[in-house]
Coordinates of C-alpha atoms in Angstrom, one line a residue:
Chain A
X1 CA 13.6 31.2 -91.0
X2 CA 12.3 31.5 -87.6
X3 CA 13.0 34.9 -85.7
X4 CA 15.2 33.2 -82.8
X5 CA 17.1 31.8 -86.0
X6 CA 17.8 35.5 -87.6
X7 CA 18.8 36.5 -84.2
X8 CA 21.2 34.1 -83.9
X9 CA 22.5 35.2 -87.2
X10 CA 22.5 38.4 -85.8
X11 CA 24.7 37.5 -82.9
X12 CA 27.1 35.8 -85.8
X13 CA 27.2 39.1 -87.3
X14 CA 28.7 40.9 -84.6
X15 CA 30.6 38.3 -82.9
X16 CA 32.5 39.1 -86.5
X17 CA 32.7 43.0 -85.9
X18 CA 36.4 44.0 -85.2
X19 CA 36.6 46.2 -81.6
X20 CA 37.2 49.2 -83.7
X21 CA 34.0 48.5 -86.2
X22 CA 32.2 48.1 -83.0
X23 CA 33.6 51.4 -81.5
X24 CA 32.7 53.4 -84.3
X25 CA 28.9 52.0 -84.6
X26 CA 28.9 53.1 -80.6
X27 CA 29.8 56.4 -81.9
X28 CA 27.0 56.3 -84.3
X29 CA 29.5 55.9 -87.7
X30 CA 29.5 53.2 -89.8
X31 CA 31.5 50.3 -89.7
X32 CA 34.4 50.3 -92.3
X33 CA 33.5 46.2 -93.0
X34 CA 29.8 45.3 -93.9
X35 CA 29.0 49.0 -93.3
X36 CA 26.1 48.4 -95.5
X37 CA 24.6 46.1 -93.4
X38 CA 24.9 48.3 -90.2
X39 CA 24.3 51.6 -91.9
X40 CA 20.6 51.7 -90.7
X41 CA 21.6 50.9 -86.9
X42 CA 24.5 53.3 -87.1
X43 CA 22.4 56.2 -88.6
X44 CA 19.6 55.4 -86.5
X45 CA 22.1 56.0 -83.2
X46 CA 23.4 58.8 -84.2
X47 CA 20.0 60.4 -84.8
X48 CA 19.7 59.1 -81.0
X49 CA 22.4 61.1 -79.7
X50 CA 21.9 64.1 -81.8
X51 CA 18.6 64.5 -80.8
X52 CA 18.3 63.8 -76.9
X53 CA 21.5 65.7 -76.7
X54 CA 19.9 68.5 -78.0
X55 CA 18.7 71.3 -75.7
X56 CA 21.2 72.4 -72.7
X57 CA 21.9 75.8 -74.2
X58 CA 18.0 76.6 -73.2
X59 CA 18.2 75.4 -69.8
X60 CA 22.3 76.4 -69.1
X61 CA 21.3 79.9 -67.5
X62 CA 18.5 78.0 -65.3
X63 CA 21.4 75.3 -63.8
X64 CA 24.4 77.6 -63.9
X65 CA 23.0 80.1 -61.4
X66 CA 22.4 77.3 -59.0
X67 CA 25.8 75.2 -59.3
X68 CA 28.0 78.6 -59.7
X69 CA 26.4 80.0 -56.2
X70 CA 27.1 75.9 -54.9
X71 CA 30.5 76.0 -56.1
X72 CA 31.2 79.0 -54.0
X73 CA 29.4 77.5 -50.9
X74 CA 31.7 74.8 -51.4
X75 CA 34.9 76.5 -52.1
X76 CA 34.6 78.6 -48.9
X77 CA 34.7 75.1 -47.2
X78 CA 37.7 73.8 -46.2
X79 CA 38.7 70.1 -48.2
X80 CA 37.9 67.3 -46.2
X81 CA 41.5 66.1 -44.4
X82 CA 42.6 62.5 -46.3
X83 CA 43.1 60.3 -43.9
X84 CA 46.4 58.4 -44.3
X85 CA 45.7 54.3 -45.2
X86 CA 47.1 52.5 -42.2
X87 CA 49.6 50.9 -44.6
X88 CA 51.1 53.7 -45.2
X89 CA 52.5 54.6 -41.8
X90 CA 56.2 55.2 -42.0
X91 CA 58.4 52.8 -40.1
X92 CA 60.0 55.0 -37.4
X93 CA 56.5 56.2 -36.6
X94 CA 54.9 53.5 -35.9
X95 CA 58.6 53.0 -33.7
X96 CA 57.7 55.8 -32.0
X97 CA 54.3 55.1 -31.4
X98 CA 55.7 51.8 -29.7
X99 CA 57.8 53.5 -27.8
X100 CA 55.5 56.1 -26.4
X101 CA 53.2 53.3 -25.7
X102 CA 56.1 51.2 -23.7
X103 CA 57.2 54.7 -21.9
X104 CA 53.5 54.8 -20.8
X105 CA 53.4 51.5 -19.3
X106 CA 56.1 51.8 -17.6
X107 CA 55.1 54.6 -16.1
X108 CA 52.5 53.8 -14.9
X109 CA 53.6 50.2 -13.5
X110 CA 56.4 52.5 -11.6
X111 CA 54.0 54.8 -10.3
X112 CA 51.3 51.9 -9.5
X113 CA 54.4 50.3 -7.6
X114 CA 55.8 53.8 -5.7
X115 CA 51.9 53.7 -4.4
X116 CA 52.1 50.0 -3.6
X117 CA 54.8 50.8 -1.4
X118 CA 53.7 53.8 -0.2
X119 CA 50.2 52.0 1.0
X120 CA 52.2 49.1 2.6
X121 CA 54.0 51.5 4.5
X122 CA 50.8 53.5 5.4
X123 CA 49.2 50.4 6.9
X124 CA 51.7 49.9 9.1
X125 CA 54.0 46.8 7.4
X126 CA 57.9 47.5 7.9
X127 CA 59.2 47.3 4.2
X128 CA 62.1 44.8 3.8
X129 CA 65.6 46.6 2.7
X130 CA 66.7 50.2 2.5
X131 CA 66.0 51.2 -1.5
X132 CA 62.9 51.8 -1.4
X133 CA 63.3 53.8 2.0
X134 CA 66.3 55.5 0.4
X135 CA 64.3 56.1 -3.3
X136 CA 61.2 57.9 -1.1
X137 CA 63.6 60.2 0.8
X138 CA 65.4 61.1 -2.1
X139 CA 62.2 62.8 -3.3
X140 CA 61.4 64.0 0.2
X141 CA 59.1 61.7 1.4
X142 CA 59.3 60.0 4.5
X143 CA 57.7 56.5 5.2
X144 CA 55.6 56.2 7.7
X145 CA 55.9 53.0 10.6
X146 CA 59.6 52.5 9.1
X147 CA 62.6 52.3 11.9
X148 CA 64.6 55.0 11.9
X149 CA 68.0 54.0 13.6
X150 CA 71.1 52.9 11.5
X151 CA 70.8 49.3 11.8
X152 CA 67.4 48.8 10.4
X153 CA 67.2 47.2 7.6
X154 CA 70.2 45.2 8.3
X155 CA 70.3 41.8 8.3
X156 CA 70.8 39.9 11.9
X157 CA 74.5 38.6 11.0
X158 CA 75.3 42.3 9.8
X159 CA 74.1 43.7 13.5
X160 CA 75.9 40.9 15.4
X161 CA 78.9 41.6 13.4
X162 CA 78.4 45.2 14.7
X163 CA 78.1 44.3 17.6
X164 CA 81.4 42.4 17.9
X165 CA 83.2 45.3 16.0
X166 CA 82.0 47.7 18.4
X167 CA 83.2 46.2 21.4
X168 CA 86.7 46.3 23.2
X169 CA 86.7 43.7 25.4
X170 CA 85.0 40.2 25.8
X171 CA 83.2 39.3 28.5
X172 CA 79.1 39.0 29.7
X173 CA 78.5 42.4 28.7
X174 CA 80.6 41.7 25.1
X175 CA 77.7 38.2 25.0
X176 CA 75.0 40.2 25.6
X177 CA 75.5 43.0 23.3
X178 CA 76.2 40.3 20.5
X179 CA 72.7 38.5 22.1
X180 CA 70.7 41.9 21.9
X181 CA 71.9 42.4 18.4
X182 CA 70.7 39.1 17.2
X183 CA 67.4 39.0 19.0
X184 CA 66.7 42.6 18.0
X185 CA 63.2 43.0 16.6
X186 CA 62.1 45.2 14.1
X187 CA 61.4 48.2 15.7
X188 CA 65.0 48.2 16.8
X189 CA 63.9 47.4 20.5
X190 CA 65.6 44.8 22.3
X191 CA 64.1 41.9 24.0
X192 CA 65.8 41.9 27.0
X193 CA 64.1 42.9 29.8
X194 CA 66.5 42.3 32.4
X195 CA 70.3 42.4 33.0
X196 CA 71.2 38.9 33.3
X197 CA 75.2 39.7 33.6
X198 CA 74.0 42.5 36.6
X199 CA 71.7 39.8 38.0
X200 CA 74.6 36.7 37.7
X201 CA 77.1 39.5 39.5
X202 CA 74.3 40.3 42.3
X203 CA 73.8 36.4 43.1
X204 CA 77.5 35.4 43.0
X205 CA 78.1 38.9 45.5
X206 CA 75.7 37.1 47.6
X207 CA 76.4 33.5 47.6
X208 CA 80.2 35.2 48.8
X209 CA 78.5 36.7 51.3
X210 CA 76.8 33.8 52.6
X211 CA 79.5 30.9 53.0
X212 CA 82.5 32.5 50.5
X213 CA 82.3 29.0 49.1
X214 CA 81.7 30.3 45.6
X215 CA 84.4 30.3 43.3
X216 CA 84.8 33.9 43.0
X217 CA 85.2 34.3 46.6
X218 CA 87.6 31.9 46.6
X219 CA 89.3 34.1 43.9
X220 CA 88.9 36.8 46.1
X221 CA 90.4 35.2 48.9
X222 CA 93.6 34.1 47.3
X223 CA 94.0 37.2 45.7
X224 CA 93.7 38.7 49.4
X225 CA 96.0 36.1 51.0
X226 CA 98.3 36.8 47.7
X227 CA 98.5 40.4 48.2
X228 CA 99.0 40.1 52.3
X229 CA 95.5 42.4 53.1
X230 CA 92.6 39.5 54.2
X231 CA 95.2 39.6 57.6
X232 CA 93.7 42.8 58.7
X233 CA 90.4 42.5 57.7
X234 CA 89.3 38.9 58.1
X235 CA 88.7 36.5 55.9
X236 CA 84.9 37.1 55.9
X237 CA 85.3 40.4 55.6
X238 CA 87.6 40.8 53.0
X239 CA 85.6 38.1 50.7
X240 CA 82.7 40.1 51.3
X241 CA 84.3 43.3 50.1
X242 CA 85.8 41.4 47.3
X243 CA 82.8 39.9 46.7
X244 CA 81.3 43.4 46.3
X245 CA 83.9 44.8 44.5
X246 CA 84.1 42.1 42.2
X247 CA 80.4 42.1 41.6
X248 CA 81.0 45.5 40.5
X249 CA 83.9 44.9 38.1
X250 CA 81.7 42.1 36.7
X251 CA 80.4 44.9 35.1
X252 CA 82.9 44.4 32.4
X253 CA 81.9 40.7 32.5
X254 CA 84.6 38.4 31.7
X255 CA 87.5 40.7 32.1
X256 CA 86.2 40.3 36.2
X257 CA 88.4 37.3 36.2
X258 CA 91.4 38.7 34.5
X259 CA 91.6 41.6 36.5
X260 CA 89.7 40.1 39.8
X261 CA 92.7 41.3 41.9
X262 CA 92.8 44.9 41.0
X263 CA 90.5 46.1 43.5
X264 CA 92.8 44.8 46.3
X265 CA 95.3 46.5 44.7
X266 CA 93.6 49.6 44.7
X267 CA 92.5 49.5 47.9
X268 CA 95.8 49.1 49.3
X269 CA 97.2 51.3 47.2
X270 CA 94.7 53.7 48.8
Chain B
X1 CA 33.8 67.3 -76.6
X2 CA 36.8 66.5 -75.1
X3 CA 39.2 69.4 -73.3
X4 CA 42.2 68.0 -74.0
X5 CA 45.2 69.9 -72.0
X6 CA 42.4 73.0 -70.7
X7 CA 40.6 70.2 -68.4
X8 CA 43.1 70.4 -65.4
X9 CA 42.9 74.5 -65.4
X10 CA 39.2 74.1 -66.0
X11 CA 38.9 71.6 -63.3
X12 CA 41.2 73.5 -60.7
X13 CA 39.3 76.9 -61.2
X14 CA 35.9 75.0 -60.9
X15 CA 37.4 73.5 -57.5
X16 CA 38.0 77.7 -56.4
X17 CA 34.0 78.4 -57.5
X18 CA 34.9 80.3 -60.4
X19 CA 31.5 80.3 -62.9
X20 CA 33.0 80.5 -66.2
X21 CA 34.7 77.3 -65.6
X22 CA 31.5 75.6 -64.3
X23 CA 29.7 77.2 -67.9
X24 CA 32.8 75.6 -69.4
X25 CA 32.3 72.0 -68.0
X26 CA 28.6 72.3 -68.3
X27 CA 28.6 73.3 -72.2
X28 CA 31.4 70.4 -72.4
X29 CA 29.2 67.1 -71.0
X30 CA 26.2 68.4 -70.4
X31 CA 24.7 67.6 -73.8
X32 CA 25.7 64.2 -73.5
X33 CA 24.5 63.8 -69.7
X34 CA 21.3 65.3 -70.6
X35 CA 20.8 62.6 -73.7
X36 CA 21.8 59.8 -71.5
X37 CA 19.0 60.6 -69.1
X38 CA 15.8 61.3 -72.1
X39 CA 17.2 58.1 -73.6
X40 CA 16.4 56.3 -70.4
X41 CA 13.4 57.4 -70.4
X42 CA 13.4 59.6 -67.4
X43 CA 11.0 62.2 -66.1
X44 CA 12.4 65.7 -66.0
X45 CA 15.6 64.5 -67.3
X46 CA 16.8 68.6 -67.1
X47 CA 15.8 68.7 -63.7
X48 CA 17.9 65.8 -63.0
X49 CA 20.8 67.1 -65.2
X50 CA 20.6 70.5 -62.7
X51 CA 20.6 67.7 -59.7
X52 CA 23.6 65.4 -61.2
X53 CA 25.8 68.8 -61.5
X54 CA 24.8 70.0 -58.1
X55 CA 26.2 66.4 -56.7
X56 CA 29.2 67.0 -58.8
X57 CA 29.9 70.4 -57.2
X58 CA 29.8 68.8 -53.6
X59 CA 31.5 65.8 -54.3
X60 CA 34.0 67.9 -56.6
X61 CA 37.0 67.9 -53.3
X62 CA 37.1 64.8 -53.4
X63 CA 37.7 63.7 -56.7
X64 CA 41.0 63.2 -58.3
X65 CA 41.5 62.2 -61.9
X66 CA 42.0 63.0 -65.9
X67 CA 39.1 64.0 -68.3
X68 CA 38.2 60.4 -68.8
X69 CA 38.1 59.6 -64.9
X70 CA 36.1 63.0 -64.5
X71 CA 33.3 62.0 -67.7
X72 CA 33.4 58.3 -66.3
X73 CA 32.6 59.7 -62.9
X74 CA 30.1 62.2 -63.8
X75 CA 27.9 59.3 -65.9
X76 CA 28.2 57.2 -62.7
X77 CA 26.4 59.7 -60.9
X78 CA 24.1 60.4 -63.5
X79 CA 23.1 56.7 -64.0
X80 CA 22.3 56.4 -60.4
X81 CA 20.3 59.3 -60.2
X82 CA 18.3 58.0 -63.0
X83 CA 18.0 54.8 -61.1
X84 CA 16.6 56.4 -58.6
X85 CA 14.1 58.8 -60.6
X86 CA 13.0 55.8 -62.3
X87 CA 12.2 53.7 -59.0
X88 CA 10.3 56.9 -58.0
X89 CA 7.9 57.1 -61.1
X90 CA 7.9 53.2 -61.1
X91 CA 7.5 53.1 -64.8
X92 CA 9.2 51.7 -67.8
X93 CA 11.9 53.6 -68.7
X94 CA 10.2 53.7 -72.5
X95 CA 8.4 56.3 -72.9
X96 CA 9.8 58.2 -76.8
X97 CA 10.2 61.5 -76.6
X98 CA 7.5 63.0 -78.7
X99 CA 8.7 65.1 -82.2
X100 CA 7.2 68.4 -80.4
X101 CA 9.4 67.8 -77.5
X102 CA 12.3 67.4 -79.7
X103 CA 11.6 70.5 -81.7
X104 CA 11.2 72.2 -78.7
X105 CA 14.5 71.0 -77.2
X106 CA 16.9 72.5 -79.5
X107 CA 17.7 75.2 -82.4
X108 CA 16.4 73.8 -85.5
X109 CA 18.5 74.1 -89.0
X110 CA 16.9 72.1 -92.0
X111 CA 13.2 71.7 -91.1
X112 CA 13.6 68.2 -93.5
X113 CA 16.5 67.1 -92.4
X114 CA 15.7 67.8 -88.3
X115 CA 11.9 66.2 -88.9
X116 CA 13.8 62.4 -90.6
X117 CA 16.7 62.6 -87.9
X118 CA 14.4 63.2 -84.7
X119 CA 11.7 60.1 -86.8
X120 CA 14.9 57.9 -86.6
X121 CA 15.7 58.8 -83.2
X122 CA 12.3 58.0 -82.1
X123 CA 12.4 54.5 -83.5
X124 CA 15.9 53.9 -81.9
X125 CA 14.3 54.8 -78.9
X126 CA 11.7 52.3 -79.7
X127 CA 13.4 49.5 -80.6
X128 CA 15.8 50.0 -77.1
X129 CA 12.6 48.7 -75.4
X130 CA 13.4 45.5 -77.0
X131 CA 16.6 45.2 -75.3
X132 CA 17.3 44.2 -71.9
X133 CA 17.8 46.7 -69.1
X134 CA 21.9 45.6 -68.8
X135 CA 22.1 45.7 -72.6
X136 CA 20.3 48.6 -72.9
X137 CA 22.6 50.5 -69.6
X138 CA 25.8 49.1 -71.9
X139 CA 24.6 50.5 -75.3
X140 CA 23.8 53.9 -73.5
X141 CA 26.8 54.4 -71.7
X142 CA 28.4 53.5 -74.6
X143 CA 26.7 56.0 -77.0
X144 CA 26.5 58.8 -74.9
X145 CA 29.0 58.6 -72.5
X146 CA 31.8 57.3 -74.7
X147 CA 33.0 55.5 -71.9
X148 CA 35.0 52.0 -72.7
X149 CA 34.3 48.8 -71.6
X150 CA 36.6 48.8 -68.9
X151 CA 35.0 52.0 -67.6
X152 CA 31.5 50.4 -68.1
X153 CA 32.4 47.5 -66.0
X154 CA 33.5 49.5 -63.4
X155 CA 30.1 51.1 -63.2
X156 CA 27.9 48.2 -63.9
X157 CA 30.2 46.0 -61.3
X158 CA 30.8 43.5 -64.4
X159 CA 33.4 42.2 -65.6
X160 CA 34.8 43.3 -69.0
X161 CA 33.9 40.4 -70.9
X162 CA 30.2 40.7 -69.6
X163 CA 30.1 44.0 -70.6
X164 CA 31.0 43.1 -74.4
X165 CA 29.1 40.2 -74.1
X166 CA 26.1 42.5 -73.3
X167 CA 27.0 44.9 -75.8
X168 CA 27.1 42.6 -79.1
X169 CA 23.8 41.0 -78.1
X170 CA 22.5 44.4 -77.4
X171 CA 23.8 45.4 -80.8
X172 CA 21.6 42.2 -82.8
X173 CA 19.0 42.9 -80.7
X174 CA 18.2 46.5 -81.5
X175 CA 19.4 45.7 -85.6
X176 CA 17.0 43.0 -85.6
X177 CA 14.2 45.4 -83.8
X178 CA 14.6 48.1 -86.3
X179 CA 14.6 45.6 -89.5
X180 CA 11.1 43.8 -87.9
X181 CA 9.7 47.7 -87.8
X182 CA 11.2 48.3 -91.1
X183 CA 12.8 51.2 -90.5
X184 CA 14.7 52.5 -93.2
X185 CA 17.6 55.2 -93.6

């Protein structure tokens, strides 16, 4: 029998050991079945382990000194903090964690916009509507380059609508109120630059004074014939008078008409 | 030597630096470290039984477990350390322990009886340099440590059936080294 063959009978043996034969031999005892045949390797370990085991009780005083003053070193330390696993993280914290994180951003989005707007305003842009106006002077801060009279902000209808509420009578100075209002730029400044409904009343006072052709002198004249005082005065001179006088009630534009004889009256009243 | 129900008081007044319970761990598995690392064949094997306890000291907060999960620990640091004080001498890890060595290393009783234990011993340790270094790690552990197989695997990083597998050929191997020497009870 070749050696590789005993070995293999070897290996048969002990495929055969139960788990517990096999734990006893580890512990140096023999086997309860075939002990015979492993009594020599059983002995032999147990010899093993008595024998290298042997010894501490010489060297104990040498290795205590050292791991008794380490133990205190160590036990003066505080223990290392376990960290929790990240599974472990509780469901309303991580909530709150989310939330925090969505406060955060919205802060700071909020704050990047209050700065946006802030800048705008800064560089000289007129900001469109009154909230963000309204939000800055609720903390105390006033906008620079913004207008500051009641309409701004307003849309154009709204200020033409304004315009028609505010007045009391109809006429040219009724249209160019409404026109002001709707041509109104953004810094609340109107773009007229000159009176048209004074410079209409001026050129009608002198086209009467010229020929009394125009249609208010004619007014003027009838009203003067109607109310018996162009006798005294002349026709010319009582259209011019009118003229003047009505160029002066065409101050309330439109209403001129309506009321076109009321200076006469006045006059001869006086 | 197992502590049964005194290991968690032992344990908890070791944690607080007391020295009587490190004397009591010490006299409990030190013995068995310390045969571990001679039967591996390492240099200075005390010294490195003082350096495996020192580890265990510092690495003592953070290590939770019974007796079994403490001894299984302890033989994990043990085995590396021999690892590593074997890779440093860069020799076999053969060498027997001579009989003066082993007379010198413990308390004698029966003169006789000491002399044919420590000649078996020696051939044990012999015929272990017929095994392989795995088998040889499994039988070892097993012996000395009294760990399971489970607790071996975990170790070695083998699986369980390796580890039995490693053990029953380690087993013919060292009965069929001690039959060619002739080695008789």
């Amino acid at each position: 029998m070749s050696s590789l063959d005993a070995y293999e009978e070897d290996m048969g043996r002990f495929r055969d050991l139960s788990e517990a034969d096999t734990d006893r031999l580890m512990a140096g005892q023999i086997p309860l079945e075939d002990g015979d045949e492993f009594k020599e390797l059983a002995v032999g370990l147990a010899a093993l382990k008595a024998v290298d085991s042997k010894g501490t009780d010489q060297i104990l005083e040498r290795h205590l000194n050292k791991i008794a003053e380490a133990s205190r070193v160590v036990a003066r330390k505080p223990a290392p903090e376990a960290k929790a696993p990240r599974g472990a993280t509780t469901g309303w914290r991580r909530a709150l964690r989310i939330t925090r994180s969505l406060v955060a951003k919205l802060g700071v989005a909020g704050a990047a916009l209050a700065l946006s707007t802030a800048g705008l305003a800064v560089a000289g842009v007129d900001l469109p509507g009154t909230t963000a106006e309204d939000t800055f002077e609720k903390v105390g801060i006033e906008l620079p380059n913004q207008n500051g009279d009641e309409t701004h902000g307003k849309s154009a209808a709204e200020r033409v609508h304004a315009a028609q509420d505010a007045a009391t009578e109809k006429g040219c100075e009724f249209g160019q109120a409404v026109s002001a209002a709707a041509s109104e730029n953004n810094n609340g400044k109107s773009t007229k630059e000159k009176d048209p409904c004074k410079d209409r009343d001026e050129e009608e006072a002198v086209d009467a004074t010229d020929d009394g052709n125009g249609k208010a002198g004619e007014d003027h004249g009838k009203a003067g014939l109607d109310h018996g005082k162009a006798g005294e005065k002349g026709q010319g001179g009582t259209k011019g008078k009118a003229g003047g006088d009505h160029g002066q009630a065409g101050d309330d534009h439109g209403k001129a008409g309506e009321d076109h004889g009321k200076p006469d009256d006045e006059e001869e009243t006086g | 030597m197992s502590f049964g129900e005194a290991f968690e008081p032992i344990l908890n007044a070791a944690r607080l630096g007391e020295e009587w319970a490190w004397e009591q761990l010490y006299r409990g598995v030190a013995p068995s470290v310390l045969g571990y690392l001679r039967s591996r064949g390492v240099d200075d094997s005390e010294d490195l039984l003082g350096e495996t306890f020192l580890q265990v000291v510092r690495d003592l907060p953070t290590f939770t477990g019974d007796e079994r999960d403490f001894r299984a620990w302890l033989f994990t640091i043990a085995h590396h350390r021999s690892l590593d004080a074997v890779r440093r001498s860069d020799r076999r890890p053969s060498t027997p322990v001579d009989s003066l060595t082993l007379e010198l290393a413990g308390p004698i009783g029966d003169a006789e009886e000491d002399a044919i234990q420590a000649a078996r011993a020696a051939e044990i340790r012999l015929a272990l340099n017929g095994v392989s270094e795995d088998q040889r790690n499994v039988l070892l552990l097993r012996l000395f440590g009294e760990l399971t197989i489970d607790e071996i695997g975990g170790l070695l990083r083998k699986r369980p059936g390796a580890v039995k597998a490693l053990q029953r050929r380690g087993l013919a191997r060292l009965r069929k080294e001690l039959s060619r020497k002739g080695v008789t009870p």
